[in-house]
Amino acid sequence: MERYRNTIEFEVYGTYALFSDPVMRVGGEKTSYHIPTYEALKGITESIYWKPTIIWIIDAVRVMNPIQTETKGIRPIAYNGGNELAYYTYLKDVRYQVRAHFEMNLNHPELEQDRNENKHHNIAKRMVKRGGRRDIFLGTRECQAFVEPCVFGEGESYYDTMPGEVGYGFMYHGITYAEEAILDEDKDQMTVRFWRPVMKKGGIIEFTRPEDCTEKRHIRPMEKKVFGKEENNFVGLEEFTDEEVED
């Protein structure tokens, strides 16, 4: 498994997690996948640090704790008003090691002046040490989580001695939005991706890159966002304090 020069590694943990296909979140019963989705881990990484100048690529996750579930009775707000009873099946007592790296988003030529790999990497590493810039949660807002630095592969995992591998079959990978599309066929589209993950010894799952997911579906046409001072929606590194952007 390749380690890129702008890699970050962190551990994320919490009491509960709920990783699911967005289609299953419309209402009624909800059941978590047994392992985190690429999209959920990308969201966590973006909560640690993100700018539209960069795209986070999740390289791998390592499952540290035994996979176990707990079902709760929940009373969510119904679409027609009032409350309804639904049962949610969460993962319980989860802990993961994550390895990720970023690449420049070439779909935003207006941000070319902000493509400073060294500076973005330094800020990202600082944000990992601080536990992230935004709230961290595992799949859904009610599953609050915490982040701290780690060395991917160090420490004991419950699955260090597992024999063979575990395949999880057809599974939701994530969504490619127009501004992050790499393939021409995915540009100006919202694309949902699927894959077939395998957990190897040590609890390690190596992710397929988004553009390498062959099983996908275009959901609807989508225009990419344009960022910049003129649009008043991005100021680059200027929003950070001098202490945060120091090399």
GROMACS .gro file of N, CA and C in nm, residues 61-193:
model
  399
   61VAL      N    1  -0.850   0.198   0.556
   61VAL     CA    2  -0.899   0.204   0.693
   61VAL      C    3  -0.862   0.074   0.763
   62ARG      N    4  -0.835   0.081   0.890
   62ARG     CA    5  -0.804  -0.038   0.970
   62ARG      C    6  -0.905  -0.047   1.083
   63VAL      N    7  -0.980  -0.155   1.088
   63VAL     CA    8  -1.082  -0.176   1.191
   63VAL      C    9  -1.012  -0.226   1.317
   64MET      N   10  -1.021  -0.151   1.425
   64MET     CA   11  -0.946  -0.182   1.547
   64MET      C   12  -1.027  -0.264   1.647
   65ASN      N   13  -1.155  -0.231   1.662
   65ASN     CA   14  -1.240  -0.300   1.761
   65ASN      C   15  -1.327  -0.406   1.695
   66PRO      N   16  -1.372  -0.505   1.773
   66PRO     CA   17  -1.461  -0.606   1.715
   66PRO      C   18  -1.590  -0.543   1.662
   67ILE      N   19  -1.638  -0.592   1.549
   67ILE     CA   20  -1.760  -0.539   1.489
   67ILE      C   21  -1.880  -0.593   1.567
   68GLN      N   22  -1.957  -0.503   1.626
   68GLN     CA   23  -2.075  -0.542   1.702
   68GLN      C   24  -2.183  -0.436   1.682
   69THR      N   25  -2.307  -0.478   1.693
   69THR     CA   26  -2.419  -0.387   1.666
   69THR      C   27  -2.510  -0.374   1.787
   70GLU      N   28  -2.590  -0.269   1.786
   70GLU     CA   29  -2.692  -0.247   1.889
   70GLU      C   30  -2.811  -0.179   1.824
   71THR      N   31  -2.929  -0.229   1.850
   71THR     CA   32  -3.052  -0.174   1.792
   71THR      C   33  -3.123  -0.086   1.895
   72LYS      N   34  -3.166   0.031   1.850
   72LYS     CA   35  -3.235   0.125   1.938
   72LYS      C   36  -3.369   0.163   1.877
   73GLY      N   37  -3.466   0.186   1.962
   73GLY     CA   38  -3.593   0.241   1.918
   73GLY      C   39  -3.582   0.393   1.913
   74ILE      N   40  -3.608   0.452   1.798
   74ILE     CA   41  -3.595   0.596   1.778
   74ILE      C   42  -3.729   0.653   1.735
   75ARG      N   43  -3.755   0.777   1.776
   75ARG     CA   44  -3.878   0.843   1.732
   75ARG      C   45  -3.843   0.966   1.647
   76PRO      N   46  -3.810   0.943   1.518
   76PRO     CA   47  -3.779   1.056   1.430
   76PRO      C   48  -3.906   1.131   1.391
   77ILE      N   49  -3.887   1.254   1.341
   77ILE     CA   50  -4.000   1.335   1.294
   77ILE      C   51  -4.048   1.278   1.161
   78ALA      N   52  -4.177   1.252   1.150
   78ALA     CA   53  -4.234   1.198   1.027
   78ALA      C   54  -4.252   1.309   0.924
   79TYR      N   55  -4.255   1.272   0.796
   79TYR     CA   56  -4.270   1.370   0.690
   79TYR      C   57  -4.407   1.439   0.694
   80ASN      N   58  -4.506   1.369   0.744
   80ASN     CA   59  -4.641   1.427   0.752
   80ASN      C   60  -4.669   1.487   0.890
   81GLY      N   61  -4.564   1.509   0.967
   81GLY     CA   62  -4.579   1.569   1.098
   81GLY      C   63  -4.584   1.465   1.208
   82GLY      N   64  -4.556   1.507   1.329
   82GLY     CA   65  -4.556   1.416   1.443
   82GLY      C   66  -4.433   1.329   1.445
   83ASN      N   67  -4.439   1.224   1.525
   83ASN     CA   68  -4.327   1.131   1.538
   83ASN      C   69  -4.371   0.990   1.504
   84GLU      N   70  -4.275   0.909   1.462
   84GLU     CA   71  -4.303   0.769   1.435
   84GLU      C   72  -4.193   0.684   1.499
   85LEU      N   73  -4.225   0.562   1.530
   85LEU     CA   74  -4.127   0.473   1.592
   85LEU      C   75  -4.050   0.398   1.484
   86ALA      N   76  -3.918   0.401   1.494
   86ALA     CA   77  -3.834   0.330   1.399
   86ALA      C   78  -3.718   0.267   1.475
   87TYR      N   79  -3.666   0.159   1.421
   87TYR     CA   80  -3.553   0.091   1.484
   87TYR      C   81  -3.428   0.113   1.401
   88TYR      N   82  -3.325   0.167   1.465
   88TYR     CA   83  -3.197   0.191   1.402
   88TYR      C   84  -3.096   0.092   1.458
   89THR      N   85  -3.021   0.028   1.370
   89THR     CA   86  -2.916  -0.064   1.413
   89THR      C   87  -2.781   0.001   1.392
   90TYR      N   88  -2.716   0.033   1.502
   90TYR     CA   89  -2.587   0.103   1.500
   90TYR      C   90  -2.471   0.005   1.520
   91LEU      N   91  -2.354   0.045   1.475
   91LEU     CA   92  -2.231  -0.019   1.521
   91LEU      C   93  -2.198   0.039   1.657
   92LYS      N   94  -2.143  -0.043   1.744
   92LYS     CA   95  -2.118  -0.001   1.880
   92LYS      C   96  -1.969  -0.006   1.913
   93ASP      N   97  -1.922   0.096   1.985
   93ASP     CA   98  -1.784   0.102   2.033
   93ASP      C   99  -1.685   0.084   1.919
   94VAL      N  100  -1.681   0.181   1.830
   94VAL     CA  101  -1.598   0.168   1.710
   94VAL      C  102  -1.470   0.248   1.722
   95ARG      N  103  -1.368   0.198   1.657
   95ARG     CA  104  -1.239   0.266   1.651
   95ARG      C  105  -1.171   0.227   1.520
   96TYR      N  106  -1.127   0.328   1.444
   96TYR     CA  107  -1.064   0.302   1.315
   96TYR      C  108  -0.936   0.384   1.300
   97GLN      N  109  -0.839   0.326   1.233
   97GLN     CA  110  -0.724   0.401   1.185
   97GLN      C  111  -0.747   0.433   1.037
   98VAL      N  112  -0.717   0.554   0.997
   98VAL     CA  113  -0.742   0.599   0.860
   98VAL      C  114  -0.614   0.656   0.800
   99ARG      N  115  -0.589   0.619   0.675
   99ARG     CA  116  -0.479   0.679   0.599
   99ARG      C  117  -0.538   0.747   0.477
  100ALA      N  118  -0.502   0.874   0.455
  100ALA     CA  119  -0.556   0.951   0.343
  100ALA      C  120  -0.449   1.046   0.290
  101HIS      N  121  -0.464   1.087   0.166
  101HIS     CA  122  -0.377   1.190   0.109
  101HIS      C  123  -0.463   1.280   0.021
  102PHE      N  124  -0.410   1.395  -0.014
  102PHE     CA  125  -0.488   1.486  -0.099
  102PHE      C  126  -0.419   1.509  -0.232
  103GLU      N  127  -0.501   1.548  -0.330
  103GLU     CA  128  -0.453   1.586  -0.462
  103GLU      C  129  -0.518   1.718  -0.499
  104MET      N  130  -0.453   1.793  -0.584
  104MET     CA  131  -0.510   1.922  -0.626
  104MET      C  132  -0.632   1.901  -0.715
  105ASN      N  133  -0.733   1.982  -0.692
  105ASN     CA  134  -0.855   1.974  -0.772
  105ASN      C  135  -0.839   2.061  -0.897
  106LEU      N  136  -0.809   1.996  -1.008
  106LEU     CA  137  -0.782   2.068  -1.133
  106LEU      C  138  -0.909   2.120  -1.199
  107ASN      N  139  -1.025   2.088  -1.141
  107ASN     CA  140  -1.151   2.141  -1.193
  107ASN      C  141  -1.174   2.286  -1.151
  108HIS      N  142  -1.083   2.340  -1.070
  108HIS     CA  143  -1.097   2.478  -1.023
  108HIS      C  144  -0.976   2.561  -1.064
  109PRO      N  145  -0.966   2.596  -1.191
  109PRO     CA  146  -0.854   2.680  -1.234
  109PRO      C  147  -0.851   2.815  -1.164
  110GLU      N  148  -0.967   2.860  -1.115
  110GLU     CA  149  -0.973   2.990  -1.046
  110GLU      C  150  -0.899   2.987  -0.912
  111LEU      N  151  -0.866   2.865  -0.864
  111LEU     CA  152  -0.795   2.852  -0.736
  111LEU      C  153  -0.649   2.811  -0.756
  112GLU      N  154  -0.599   2.830  -0.875
  112GLU     CA  155  -0.462   2.785  -0.906
  112GLU      C  156  -0.360   2.847  -0.810
  113GLN      N  157  -0.382   2.972  -0.768
  113GLN     CA  158  -0.286   3.038  -0.679
  113GLN      C  159  -0.282   2.976  -0.540
  114ASP      N  160  -0.381   2.893  -0.510
  114ASP     CA  161  -0.388   2.831  -0.377
  114ASP      C  162  -0.331   2.690  -0.376
  115ARG      N  163  -0.272   2.644  -0.487
  115ARG     CA  164  -0.221   2.507  -0.495
  115ARG      C  165  -0.080   2.499  -0.434
  116ASN      N  166  -0.077   2.505  -0.304
  116ASN     CA  167   0.049   2.497  -0.229
  116ASN      C  168   0.045   2.369  -0.146
  117GLU      N  169   0.101   2.262  -0.200
  117GLU     CA  170   0.091   2.131  -0.136
  117GLU      C  171   0.151   2.131   0.004
  118ASN      N  172   0.268   2.191   0.020
  118ASN     CA  173   0.335   2.188   0.149
  118ASN      C  174   0.253   2.258   0.257
  119LYS      N  175   0.197   2.372   0.221
  119LYS     CA  176   0.119   2.449   0.318
  119LYS      C  177  -0.009   2.376   0.357
  120HIS      N  178  -0.081   2.322   0.259
  120HIS     CA  179  -0.203   2.247   0.291
  120HIS      C  180  -0.171   2.126   0.378
  121HIS      N  181  -0.060   2.058   0.349
  121HIS     CA  182  -0.024   1.939   0.427
  121HIS      C  183   0.009   1.977   0.571
  122ASN      N  184   0.083   2.084   0.588
  122ASN     CA  185   0.117   2.128   0.724
  122ASN      C  186  -0.007   2.164   0.805
  123ILE      N  187  -0.100   2.235   0.741
  123ILE     CA  188  -0.223   2.271   0.812
  123ILE      C  189  -0.303   2.147   0.846
  124ALA      N  190  -0.314   2.053   0.751
  124ALA     CA  191  -0.390   1.930   0.775
  124ALA      C  192  -0.333   1.853   0.893
  125LYS      N  193  -0.201   1.843   0.902
  125LYS     CA  194  -0.139   1.771   1.015
  125LYS      C  195  -0.167   1.842   1.147
  126ARG      N  196  -0.166   1.975   1.145
  126ARG     CA  197  -0.199   2.050   1.267
  126ARG      C  198  -0.344   2.027   1.309
  127MET      N  199  -0.432   2.022   1.209
  127MET     CA  200  -0.573   2.004   1.240
  127MET      C  201  -0.601   1.864   1.296
  128VAL      N  202  -0.525   1.763   1.250
  128VAL     CA  203  -0.538   1.629   1.308
  128VAL      C  204  -0.503   1.634   1.456
  129LYS      N  205  -0.394   1.703   1.490
  129LYS     CA  206  -0.352   1.712   1.630
  129LYS      C  207  -0.455   1.785   1.715
  130ARG      N  208  -0.528   1.876   1.653
  130ARG     CA  209  -0.629   1.952   1.728
  130ARG      C  210  -0.764   1.884   1.730
  131GLY      N  211  -0.775   1.769   1.667
  131GLY     CA  212  -0.901   1.697   1.670
  131GLY      C  213  -1.000   1.740   1.563
  132GLY      N  214  -0.952   1.814   1.463
  132GLY     CA  215  -1.039   1.856   1.353
  132GLY      C  216  -1.088   1.998   1.368
  133ARG      N  217  -1.128   2.058   1.255
  133ARG     CA  218  -1.179   2.195   1.255
  133ARG      C  219  -1.329   2.200   1.279
  134ARG      N  220  -1.400   2.095   1.236
  134ARG     CA  221  -1.546   2.091   1.255
  134ARG      C  222  -1.582   1.969   1.339
  135ASP      N  223  -1.708   1.960   1.376
  135ASP     CA  224  -1.755   1.844   1.452
  135ASP      C  225  -1.730   1.717   1.371
  136ILE      N  226  -1.688   1.613   1.441
  136ILE     CA  227  -1.662   1.483   1.379
  136ILE      C  228  -1.776   1.389   1.416
  137PHE      N  229  -1.830   1.319   1.317
  137PHE     CA  230  -1.932   1.219   1.347
  137PHE      C  231  -1.916   1.101   1.253
  138LEU      N  232  -1.965   0.987   1.297
  138LEU     CA  233  -1.946   0.859   1.227
  138LEU      C  234  -2.072   0.821   1.151
  139GLY      N  235  -2.086   0.877   1.032
  139GLY     CA  236  -2.198   0.841   0.946
  139GLY      C  237  -2.318   0.931   0.959
  140THR      N  238  -2.361   0.960   1.081
  140THR     CA  239  -2.477   1.047   1.104
  140THR      C  240  -2.447   1.140   1.221
  141ARG      N  241  -2.521   1.250   1.225
  141ARG     CA  242  -2.493   1.356   1.321
  141ARG      C  243  -2.502   1.309   1.466
  142GLU      N  244  -2.590   1.214   1.494
  142GLU     CA  245  -2.604   1.172   1.634
  142GLU      C  246  -2.489   1.084   1.682
  143CYS      N  247  -2.403   1.042   1.590
  143CYS     CA  248  -2.290   0.955   1.626
  143CYS      C  249  -2.163   1.039   1.636
  144GLN      N  250  -2.150   1.112   1.744
  144GLN     CA  251  -2.035   1.199   1.763
  144GLN      C  252  -1.907   1.116   1.781
  145ALA      N  253  -1.795   1.173   1.737
  145ALA     CA  254  -1.669   1.099   1.739
  145ALA      C  255  -1.554   1.193   1.770
  146PHE      N  256  -1.438   1.134   1.791
  146PHE     CA  257  -1.317   1.208   1.824
  146PHE      C  258  -1.203   1.161   1.735
  147VAL      N  259  -1.110   1.252   1.708
  147VAL     CA  260  -0.997   1.224   1.620
  147VAL      C  261  -0.868   1.255   1.692
  148GLU      N  262  -0.768   1.171   1.670
  148GLU     CA  263  -0.635   1.198   1.723
  148GLU      C  264  -0.531   1.136   1.629
  149PRO      N  265  -0.409   1.187   1.629
  149PRO     CA  266  -0.306   1.133   1.539
  149PRO      C  267  -0.272   0.988   1.573
  150CYS      N  268  -0.226   0.913   1.474
  150CYS     CA  269  -0.179   0.777   1.495
  150CYS      C  270  -0.080   0.742   1.386
  151VAL      N  271  -0.016   0.627   1.399
  151VAL     CA  272   0.066   0.570   1.293
  151VAL      C  273  -0.011   0.450   1.240
  152PHE      N  274  -0.054   0.458   1.115
  152PHE     CA  275  -0.137   0.352   1.058
  152PHE      C  276  -0.064   0.218   1.067
  153GLY      N  277  -0.132   0.120   1.126
  153GLY     CA  278  -0.074  -0.014   1.138
  153GLY      C  279  -0.014  -0.043   1.274
  154GLU      N  280   0.010   0.060   1.353
  154GLU     CA  281   0.062   0.038   1.488
  154GLU      C  282  -0.052   0.010   1.585
  155GLY      N  283  -0.021  -0.061   1.694
  155GLY     CA  284  -0.122  -0.096   1.792
  155GLY      C  285  -0.194  -0.224   1.752
  156GLU      N  286  -0.270  -0.279   1.844
  156GLU     CA  287  -0.338  -0.406   1.821
  156GLU      C  288  -0.479  -0.385   1.767
  157SER      N  289  -0.511  -0.465   1.668
  157SER     CA  290  -0.647  -0.471   1.617
  157SER      C  291  -0.708  -0.605   1.655
  158TYR      N  292  -0.837  -0.606   1.677
  158TYR     CA  293  -0.906  -0.731   1.707
  158TYR      C  294  -0.889  -0.832   1.595
  159TYR      N  295  -0.862  -0.783   1.473
  159TYR     CA  296  -0.856  -0.870   1.355
  159TYR      C  297  -0.712  -0.902   1.311
  160ASP      N  298  -0.616  -0.880   1.399
  160ASP     CA  299  -0.477  -0.911   1.365
  160ASP      C  300  -0.455  -1.059   1.337
  161THR      N  301  -0.531  -1.144   1.403
  161THR     CA  302  -0.510  -1.289   1.389
  161THR      C  303  -0.619  -1.356   1.306
  162MET      N  304  -0.701  -1.277   1.237
  162MET     CA  305  -0.809  -1.339   1.159
  162MET      C  306  -0.752  -1.422   1.044
  163PRO      N  307  -0.806  -1.539   1.020
  163PRO     CA  308  -0.759  -1.621   0.908
  163PRO      C  309  -0.826  -1.578   0.777
  164GLY      N  310  -0.751  -1.569   0.672
  164GLY     CA  311  -0.810  -1.536   0.542
  164GLY      C  312  -0.860  -1.394   0.532
  165GLU      N  313  -0.960  -1.375   0.446
  165GLU     CA  314  -1.017  -1.243   0.420
  165GLU      C  315  -1.169  -1.248   0.431
  166VAL      N  316  -1.232  -1.132   0.444
  166VAL     CA  317  -1.377  -1.122   0.452
  166VAL      C  318  -1.425  -1.030   0.340
  167GLY      N  319  -1.507  -1.081   0.250
  167GLY     CA  320  -1.566  -1.000   0.143
  167GLY      C  321  -1.701  -0.948   0.185
  168TYR      N  322  -1.731  -0.823   0.154
  168TYR     CA  323  -1.857  -0.761   0.196
  168TYR      C  324  -1.956  -0.742   0.082
  169GLY      N  325  -1.924  -0.796  -0.035
  169GLY     CA  326  -2.018  -0.790  -0.146
  169GLY      C  327  -2.040  -0.650  -0.200
  170PHE      N  328  -2.151  -0.634  -0.269
  170PHE     CA  329  -2.185  -0.507  -0.335
  170PHE      C  330  -2.218  -0.401  -0.231
  171MET      N  331  -2.146  -0.288  -0.234
  171MET     CA  332  -2.161  -0.190  -0.128
  171MET      C  333  -2.145  -0.049  -0.183
  172TYR      N  334  -2.216   0.044  -0.122
  172TYR     CA  335  -2.205   0.186  -0.156
  172TYR      C  336  -2.064   0.235  -0.128
  173HIS      N  337  -2.006   0.306  -0.224
  173HIS     CA  338  -1.871   0.363  -0.210
  173HIS      C  339  -1.879   0.512  -0.178
  174GLY      N  340  -1.953   0.585  -0.261
  174GLY     CA  341  -1.965   0.729  -0.236
  174GLY      C  342  -2.030   0.800  -0.353
  175ILE      N  343  -2.028   0.933  -0.349
  175ILE     CA  344  -2.086   1.016  -0.453
  175ILE      C  345  -1.978   1.106  -0.511
  176THR      N  346  -1.970   1.111  -0.643
  176THR     CA  347  -1.882   1.204  -0.712
  176THR      C  348  -1.964   1.324  -0.756
  177TYR      N  349  -1.929   1.440  -0.703
  177TYR     CA  350  -1.996   1.563  -0.743
  177TYR      C  351  -1.923   1.625  -0.861
  178ALA      N  352  -1.992   1.712  -0.934
  178ALA     CA  353  -1.937   1.766  -1.058
  178ALA      C  354  -1.800   1.830  -1.039
  179GLU      N  355  -1.780   1.902  -0.927
  179GLU     CA  356  -1.654   1.974  -0.910
  179GLU      C  357  -1.536   1.883  -0.875
  180GLU      N  358  -1.564   1.754  -0.846
  180GLU     CA  359  -1.455   1.662  -0.816
  180GLU      C  360  -1.443   1.551  -0.920
  181ALA      N  361  -1.517   1.560  -1.028
  181ALA     CA  362  -1.513   1.456  -1.132
  181ALA      C  363  -1.380   1.459  -1.205
  182ILE      N  364  -1.323   1.341  -1.225
  182ILE     CA  365  -1.197   1.328  -1.298
  182ILE      C  366  -1.222   1.276  -1.439
  183LEU      N  367  -1.310   1.178  -1.452
  183LEU     CA  368  -1.339   1.122  -1.583
  183LEU      C  369  -1.434   1.214  -1.661
  184ASP      N  370  -1.413   1.223  -1.791
  184ASP     CA  371  -1.498   1.309  -1.874
  184ASP      C  372  -1.645   1.268  -1.865
  185GLU      N  373  -1.669   1.138  -1.856
  185GLU     CA  374  -1.807   1.089  -1.853
  185GLU      C  375  -1.882   1.130  -1.726
  186ASP      N  376  -1.807   1.166  -1.621
  186ASP     CA  377  -1.869   1.204  -1.494
  186ASP      C  378  -1.879   1.355  -1.476
  187LYS      N  379  -1.822   1.432  -1.568
  187LYS     CA  380  -1.825   1.577  -1.554
  187LYS      C  381  -1.968   1.626  -1.578
  188ASP      N  382  -2.003   1.730  -1.506
  188ASP     CA  383  -2.138   1.788  -1.513
  188ASP      C  384  -2.245   1.687  -1.471
  189GLN      N  385  -2.208   1.595  -1.383
  189GLN     CA  386  -2.302   1.493  -1.334
  189GLN      C  387  -2.284   1.474  -1.184
  190MET      N  388  -2.390   1.428  -1.119
  190MET     CA  389  -2.378   1.371  -0.985
  190MET      C  390  -2.379   1.220  -1.004
  191THR      N  391  -2.275   1.153  -0.955
  191THR     CA  392  -2.257   1.010  -0.982
  191THR      C  393  -2.246   0.932  -0.852
  192VAL      N  394  -2.326   0.829  -0.837
  192VAL     CA  395  -2.314   0.742  -0.720
  192VAL      C  396  -2.231   0.620  -0.757
  193ARG      N  397  -2.140   0.582  -0.668
  193ARG     CA  398  -2.045   0.475  -0.696
  193ARG      C  399  -2.066   0.356  -0.602
   0.00000   0.00000   0.00000
